[in-house]
PDB file of C-alpha atoms in Angstrom:
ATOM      1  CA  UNK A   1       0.000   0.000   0.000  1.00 83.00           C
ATOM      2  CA  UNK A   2       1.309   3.670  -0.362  1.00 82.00           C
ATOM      3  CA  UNK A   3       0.399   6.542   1.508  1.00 88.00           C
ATOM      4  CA  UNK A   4      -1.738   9.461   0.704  1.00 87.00           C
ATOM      5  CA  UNK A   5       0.529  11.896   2.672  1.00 89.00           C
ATOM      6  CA  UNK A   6       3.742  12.644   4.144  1.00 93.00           C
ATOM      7  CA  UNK A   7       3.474  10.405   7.328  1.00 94.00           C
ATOM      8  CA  UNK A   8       5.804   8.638   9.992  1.00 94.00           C
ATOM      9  CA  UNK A   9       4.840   5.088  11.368  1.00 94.00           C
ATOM     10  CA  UNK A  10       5.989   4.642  14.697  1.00 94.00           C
ATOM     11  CA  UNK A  11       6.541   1.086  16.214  1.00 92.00           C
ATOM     12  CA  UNK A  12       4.580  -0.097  19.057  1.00 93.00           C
ATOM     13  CA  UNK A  13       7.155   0.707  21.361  1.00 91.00           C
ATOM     14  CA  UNK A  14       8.558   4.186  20.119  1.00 92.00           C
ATOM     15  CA  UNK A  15       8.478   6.950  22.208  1.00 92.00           C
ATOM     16  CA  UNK A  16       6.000   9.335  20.881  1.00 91.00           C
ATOM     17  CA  UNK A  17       7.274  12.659  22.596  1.00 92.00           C
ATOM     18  CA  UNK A  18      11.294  11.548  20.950  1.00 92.00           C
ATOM     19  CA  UNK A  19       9.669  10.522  17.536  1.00 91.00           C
ATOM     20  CA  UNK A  20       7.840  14.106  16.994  1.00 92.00           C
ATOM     21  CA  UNK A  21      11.037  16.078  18.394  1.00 92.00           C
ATOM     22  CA  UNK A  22      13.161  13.762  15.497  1.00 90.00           C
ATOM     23  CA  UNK A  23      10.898  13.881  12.443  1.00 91.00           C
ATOM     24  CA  UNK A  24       9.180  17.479  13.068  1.00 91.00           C
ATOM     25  CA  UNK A  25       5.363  18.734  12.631  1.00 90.00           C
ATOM     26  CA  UNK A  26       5.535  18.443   8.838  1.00 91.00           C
ATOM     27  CA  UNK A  27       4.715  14.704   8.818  1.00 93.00           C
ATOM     28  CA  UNK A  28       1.053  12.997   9.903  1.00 93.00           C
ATOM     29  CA  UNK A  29       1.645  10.372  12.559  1.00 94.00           C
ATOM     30  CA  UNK A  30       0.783   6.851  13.157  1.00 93.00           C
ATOM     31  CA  UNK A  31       1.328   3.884  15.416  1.00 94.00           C
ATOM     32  CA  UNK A  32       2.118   0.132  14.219  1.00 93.00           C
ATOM     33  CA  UNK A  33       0.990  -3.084  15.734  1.00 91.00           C
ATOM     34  CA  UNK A  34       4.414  -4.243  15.019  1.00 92.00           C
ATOM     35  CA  UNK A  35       7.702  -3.274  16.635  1.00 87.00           C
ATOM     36  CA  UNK A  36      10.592  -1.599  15.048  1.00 87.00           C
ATOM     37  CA  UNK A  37      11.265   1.680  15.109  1.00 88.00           C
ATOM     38  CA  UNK A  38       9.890   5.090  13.483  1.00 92.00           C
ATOM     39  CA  UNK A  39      10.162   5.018   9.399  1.00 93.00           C
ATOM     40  CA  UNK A  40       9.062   8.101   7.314  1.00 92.00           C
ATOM     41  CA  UNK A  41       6.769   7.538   4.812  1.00 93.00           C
ATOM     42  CA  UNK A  42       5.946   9.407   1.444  1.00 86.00           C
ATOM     43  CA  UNK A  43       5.423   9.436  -2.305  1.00 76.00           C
ATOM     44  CA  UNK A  44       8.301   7.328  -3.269  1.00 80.00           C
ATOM     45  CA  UNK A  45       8.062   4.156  -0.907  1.00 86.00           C
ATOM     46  CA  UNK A  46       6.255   0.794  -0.836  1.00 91.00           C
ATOM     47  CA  UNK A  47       4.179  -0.870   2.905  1.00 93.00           C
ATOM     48  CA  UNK A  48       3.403  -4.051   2.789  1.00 94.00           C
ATOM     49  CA  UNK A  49       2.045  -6.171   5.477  1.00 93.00           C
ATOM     50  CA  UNK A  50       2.039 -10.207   6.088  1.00 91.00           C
ATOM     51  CA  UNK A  51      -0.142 -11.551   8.315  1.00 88.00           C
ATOM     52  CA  UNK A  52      -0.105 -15.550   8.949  1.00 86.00           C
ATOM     53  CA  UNK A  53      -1.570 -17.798  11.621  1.00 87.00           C
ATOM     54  CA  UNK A  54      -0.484 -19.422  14.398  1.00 85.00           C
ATOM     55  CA  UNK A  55      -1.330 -22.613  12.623  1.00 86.00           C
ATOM     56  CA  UNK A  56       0.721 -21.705   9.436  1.00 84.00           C
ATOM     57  CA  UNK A  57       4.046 -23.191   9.338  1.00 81.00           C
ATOM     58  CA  UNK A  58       5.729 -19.729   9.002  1.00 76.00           C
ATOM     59  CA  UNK A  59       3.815 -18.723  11.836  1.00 71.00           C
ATOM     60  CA  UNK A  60       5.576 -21.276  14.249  1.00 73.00           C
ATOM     61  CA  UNK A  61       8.856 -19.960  13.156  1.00 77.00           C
ATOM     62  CA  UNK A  62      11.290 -17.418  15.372  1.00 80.00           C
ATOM     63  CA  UNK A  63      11.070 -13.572  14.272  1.00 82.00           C
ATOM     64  CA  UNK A  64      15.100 -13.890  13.072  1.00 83.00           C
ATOM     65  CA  UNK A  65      13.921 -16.808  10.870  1.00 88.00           C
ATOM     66  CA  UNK A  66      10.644 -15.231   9.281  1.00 89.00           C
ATOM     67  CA  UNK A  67      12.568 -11.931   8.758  1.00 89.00           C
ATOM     68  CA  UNK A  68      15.185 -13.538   6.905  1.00 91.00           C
ATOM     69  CA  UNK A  69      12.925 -15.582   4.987  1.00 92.00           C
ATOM     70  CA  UNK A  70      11.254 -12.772   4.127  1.00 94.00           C
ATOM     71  CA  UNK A  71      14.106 -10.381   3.397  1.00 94.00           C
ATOM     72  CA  UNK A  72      15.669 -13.219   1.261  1.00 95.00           C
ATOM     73  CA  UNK A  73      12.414 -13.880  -0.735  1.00 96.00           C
ATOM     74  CA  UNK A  74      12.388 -10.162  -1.016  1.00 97.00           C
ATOM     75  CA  UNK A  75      15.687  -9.936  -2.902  1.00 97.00           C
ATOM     76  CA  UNK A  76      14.772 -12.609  -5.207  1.00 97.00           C
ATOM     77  CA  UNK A  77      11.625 -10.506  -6.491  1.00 97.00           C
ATOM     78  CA  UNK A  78      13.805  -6.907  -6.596  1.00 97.00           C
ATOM     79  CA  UNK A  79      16.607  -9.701  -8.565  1.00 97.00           C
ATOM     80  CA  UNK A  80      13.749 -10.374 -10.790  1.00 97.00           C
ATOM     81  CA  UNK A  81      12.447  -7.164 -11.544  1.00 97.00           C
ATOM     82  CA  UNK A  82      16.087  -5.801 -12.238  1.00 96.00           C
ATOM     83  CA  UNK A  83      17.429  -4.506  -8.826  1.00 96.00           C
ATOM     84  CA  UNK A  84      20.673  -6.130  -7.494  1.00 96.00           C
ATOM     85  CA  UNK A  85      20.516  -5.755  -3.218  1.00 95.00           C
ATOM     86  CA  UNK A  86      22.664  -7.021  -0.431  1.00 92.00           C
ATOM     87  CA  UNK A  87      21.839  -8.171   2.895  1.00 89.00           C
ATOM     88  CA  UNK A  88      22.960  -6.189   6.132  1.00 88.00           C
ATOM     89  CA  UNK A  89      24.996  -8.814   8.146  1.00 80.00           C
ATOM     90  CA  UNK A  90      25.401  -9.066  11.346  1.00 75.00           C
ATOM     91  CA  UNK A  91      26.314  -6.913  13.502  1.00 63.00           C
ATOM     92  CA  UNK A  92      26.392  -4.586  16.452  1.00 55.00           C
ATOM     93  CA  UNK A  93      22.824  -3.433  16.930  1.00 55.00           C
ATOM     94  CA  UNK A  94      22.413   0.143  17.276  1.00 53.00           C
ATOM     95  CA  UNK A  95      19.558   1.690  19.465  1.00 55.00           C
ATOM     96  CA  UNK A  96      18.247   4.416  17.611  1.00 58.00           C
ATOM     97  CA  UNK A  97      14.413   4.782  16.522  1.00 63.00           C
ATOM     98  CA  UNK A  98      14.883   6.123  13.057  1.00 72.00           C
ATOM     99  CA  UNK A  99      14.520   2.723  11.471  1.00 77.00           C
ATOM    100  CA  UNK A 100      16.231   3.424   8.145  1.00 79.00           C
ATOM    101  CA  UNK A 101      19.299   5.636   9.285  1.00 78.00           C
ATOM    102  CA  UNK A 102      20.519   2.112  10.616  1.00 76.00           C
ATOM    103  CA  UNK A 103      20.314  -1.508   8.853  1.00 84.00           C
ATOM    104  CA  UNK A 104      19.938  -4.135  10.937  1.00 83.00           C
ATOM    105  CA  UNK A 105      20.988  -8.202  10.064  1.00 84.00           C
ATOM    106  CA  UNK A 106      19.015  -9.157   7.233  1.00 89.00           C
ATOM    107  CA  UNK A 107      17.845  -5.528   6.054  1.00 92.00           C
ATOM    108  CA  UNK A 108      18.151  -5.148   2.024  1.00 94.00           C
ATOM    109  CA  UNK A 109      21.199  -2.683   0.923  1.00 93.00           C
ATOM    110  CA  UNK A 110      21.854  -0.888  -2.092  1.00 94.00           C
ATOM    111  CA  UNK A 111      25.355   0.038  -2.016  1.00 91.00           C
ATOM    112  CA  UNK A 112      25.753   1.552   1.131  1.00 88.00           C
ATOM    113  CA  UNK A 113      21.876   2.542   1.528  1.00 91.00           C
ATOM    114  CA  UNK A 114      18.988   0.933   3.583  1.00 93.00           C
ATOM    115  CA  UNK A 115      16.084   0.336   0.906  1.00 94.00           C
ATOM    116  CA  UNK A 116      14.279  -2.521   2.582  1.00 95.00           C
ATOM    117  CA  UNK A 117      13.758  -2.793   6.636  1.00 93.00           C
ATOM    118  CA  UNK A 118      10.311  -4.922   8.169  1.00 93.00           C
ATOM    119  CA  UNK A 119       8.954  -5.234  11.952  1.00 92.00           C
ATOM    120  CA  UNK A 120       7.144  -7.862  13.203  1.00 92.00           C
ATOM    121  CA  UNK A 121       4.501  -8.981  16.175  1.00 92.00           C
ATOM    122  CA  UNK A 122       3.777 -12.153  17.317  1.00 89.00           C
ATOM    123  CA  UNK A 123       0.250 -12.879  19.267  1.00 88.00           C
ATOM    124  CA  UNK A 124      -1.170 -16.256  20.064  1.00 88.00           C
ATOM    125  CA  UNK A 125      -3.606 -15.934  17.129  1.00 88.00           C
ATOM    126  CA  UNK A 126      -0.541 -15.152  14.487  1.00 88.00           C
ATOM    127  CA  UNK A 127       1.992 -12.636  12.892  1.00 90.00           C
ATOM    128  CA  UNK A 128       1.934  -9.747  11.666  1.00 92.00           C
ATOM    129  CA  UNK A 129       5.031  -8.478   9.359  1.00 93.00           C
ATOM    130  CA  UNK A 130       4.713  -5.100   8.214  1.00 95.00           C
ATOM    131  CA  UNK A 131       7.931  -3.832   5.813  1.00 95.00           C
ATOM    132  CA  UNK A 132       8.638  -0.238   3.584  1.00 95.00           C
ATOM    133  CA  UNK A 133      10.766  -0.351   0.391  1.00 96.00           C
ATOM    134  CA  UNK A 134      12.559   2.925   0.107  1.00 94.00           C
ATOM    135  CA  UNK A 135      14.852   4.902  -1.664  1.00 92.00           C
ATOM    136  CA  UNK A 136      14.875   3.241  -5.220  1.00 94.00           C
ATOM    137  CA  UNK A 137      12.076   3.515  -7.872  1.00 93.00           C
ATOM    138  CA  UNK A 138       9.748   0.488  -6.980  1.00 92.00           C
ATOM    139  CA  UNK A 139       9.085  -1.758  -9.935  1.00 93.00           C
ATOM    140  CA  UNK A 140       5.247  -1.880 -10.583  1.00 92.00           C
ATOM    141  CA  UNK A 141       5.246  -5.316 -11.033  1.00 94.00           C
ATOM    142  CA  UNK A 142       6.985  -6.036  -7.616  1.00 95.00           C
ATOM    143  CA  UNK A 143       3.810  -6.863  -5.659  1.00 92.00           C
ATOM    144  CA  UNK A 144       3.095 -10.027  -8.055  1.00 92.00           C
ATOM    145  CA  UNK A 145       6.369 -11.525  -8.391  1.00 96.00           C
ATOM    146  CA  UNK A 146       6.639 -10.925  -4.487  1.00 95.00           C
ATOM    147  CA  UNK A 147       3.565 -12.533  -3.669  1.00 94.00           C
ATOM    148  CA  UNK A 148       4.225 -15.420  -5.961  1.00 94.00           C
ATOM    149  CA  UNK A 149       7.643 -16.126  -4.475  1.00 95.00           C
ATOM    150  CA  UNK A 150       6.126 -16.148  -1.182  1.00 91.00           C
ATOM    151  CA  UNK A 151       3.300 -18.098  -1.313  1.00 88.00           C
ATOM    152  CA  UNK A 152       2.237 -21.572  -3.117  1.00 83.00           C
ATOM    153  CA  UNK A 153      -0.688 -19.928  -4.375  1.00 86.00           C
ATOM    154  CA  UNK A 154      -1.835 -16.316  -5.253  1.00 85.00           C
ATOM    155  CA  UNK A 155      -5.330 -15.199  -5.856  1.00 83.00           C
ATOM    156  CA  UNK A 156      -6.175 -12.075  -6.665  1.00 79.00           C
ATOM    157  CA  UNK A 157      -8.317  -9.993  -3.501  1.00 78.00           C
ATOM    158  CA  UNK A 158     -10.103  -6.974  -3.330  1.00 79.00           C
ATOM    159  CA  UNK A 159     -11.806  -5.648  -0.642  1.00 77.00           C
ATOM    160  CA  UNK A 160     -15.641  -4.975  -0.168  1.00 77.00           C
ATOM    161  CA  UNK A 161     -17.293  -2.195   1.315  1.00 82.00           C
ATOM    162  CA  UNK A 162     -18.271  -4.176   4.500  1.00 87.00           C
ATOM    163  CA  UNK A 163     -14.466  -4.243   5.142  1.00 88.00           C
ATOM    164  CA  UNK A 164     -14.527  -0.468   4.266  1.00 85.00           C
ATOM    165  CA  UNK A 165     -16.923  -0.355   6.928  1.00 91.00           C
ATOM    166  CA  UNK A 166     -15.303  -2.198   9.480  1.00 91.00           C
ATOM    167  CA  UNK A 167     -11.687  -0.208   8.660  1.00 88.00           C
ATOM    168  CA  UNK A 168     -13.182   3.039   9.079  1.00 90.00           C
ATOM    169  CA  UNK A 169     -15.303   2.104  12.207  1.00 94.00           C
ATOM    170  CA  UNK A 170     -11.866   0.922  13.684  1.00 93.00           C
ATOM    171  CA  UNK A 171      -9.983   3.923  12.211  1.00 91.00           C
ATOM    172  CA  UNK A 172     -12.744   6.326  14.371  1.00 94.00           C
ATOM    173  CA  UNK A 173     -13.265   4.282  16.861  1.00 94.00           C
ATOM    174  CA  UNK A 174      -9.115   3.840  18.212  1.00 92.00           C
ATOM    175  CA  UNK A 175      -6.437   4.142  15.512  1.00 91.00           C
ATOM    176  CA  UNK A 176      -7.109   7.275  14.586  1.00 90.00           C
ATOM    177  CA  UNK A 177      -7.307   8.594  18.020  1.00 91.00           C
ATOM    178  CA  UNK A 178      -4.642  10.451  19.201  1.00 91.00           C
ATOM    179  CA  UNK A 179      -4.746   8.460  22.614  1.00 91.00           C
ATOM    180  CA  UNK A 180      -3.704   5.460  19.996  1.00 91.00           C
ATOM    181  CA  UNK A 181      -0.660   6.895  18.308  1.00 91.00           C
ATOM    182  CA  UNK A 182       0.197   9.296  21.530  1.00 91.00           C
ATOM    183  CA  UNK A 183       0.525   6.367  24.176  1.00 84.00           C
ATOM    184  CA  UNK A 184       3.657   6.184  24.896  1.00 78.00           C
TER     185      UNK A 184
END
């Protein structure tokens, strides 16, 4: 999905008082389910989300092996679409919120640049992976070969106006709040 405005997703656990002295009153703010730190969002990047069941074999997996897995199938597609990346190894982890300012093991480079970071949260129903493709021209075709690298099979789904419903009775009701994306 893209956005419709200059915005900054902040992870569960960000700080919301250090996130708006970083990034500035310019942006529109929002709060994640999943972890990770703060990632600015505009014109020019790709969100996706992943969302599997606790019954799914994925969903049994550790968060270092899904986010490789992932990150790895991730490559493939950007391979296959024309864009060469490398992964961030490992190493010393940095604690700073400003999610693509710092790689972290399994990230996607180009040349020296983040382009591909992800955050994930585990509940006893499932997962939930959410990740942002920035700083290269996103191939429009990236979302199919993506999908079809990462799953057995892809159907094609489109959203009805119940869900509409439901995601803007949600968005009113808590997530748009400012109790949601101020708490913490």
């Amino acid at each position: 999905y893209d956005w419709s405005c200059p915005a900054v997703s902040l992870g569960y656990f960000c700080s919301w008082e250090e996130s708006r002295a970083r990034h500035g009153e310019s942006f529109e703010y929002v709060r994640r389910w999943t972890g990770g730190g703060t990632v600015e969002h505009g014109n020019a990047d790709a969100t996706y989300s992943i969302s599997l069941p606790a019954a799914c074999p994925w969903g049994r997996w550790r968060a270092p092996m899904l986010y490789q897995k992932v990150h790895v199938t991730l490559a493939r597609a950007l391979r296959e679409c024309g864009i060469e990346t490398d992964s961030f190894g490992p190493g010393e982890p940095l604690r700073d919120s400003a999610c693509f300012e710092h790689p972290v093991e399994q990230d996607l480079l180009l040349g020296e640049a983040k382009i591909a970071g992800a955050a994930i949260r585990r509940t006893v129903r499932g997962i939930l992976l959410q990740g942002s493709i920035q700083g290269i021209t996103v191939p429009q075709n990236l979302p199919e070969v993506f999908a079809r690298l990462l799953a057995v099979e892809v159907e094609g789904w489109h959203p009805g106006t119940t869900l509409d419903r439901d995601v803007a009775s949600l968005v009113e009701s808590r997530y748009g709040q400012d109790q949601w994306t101020r708490r913490k």
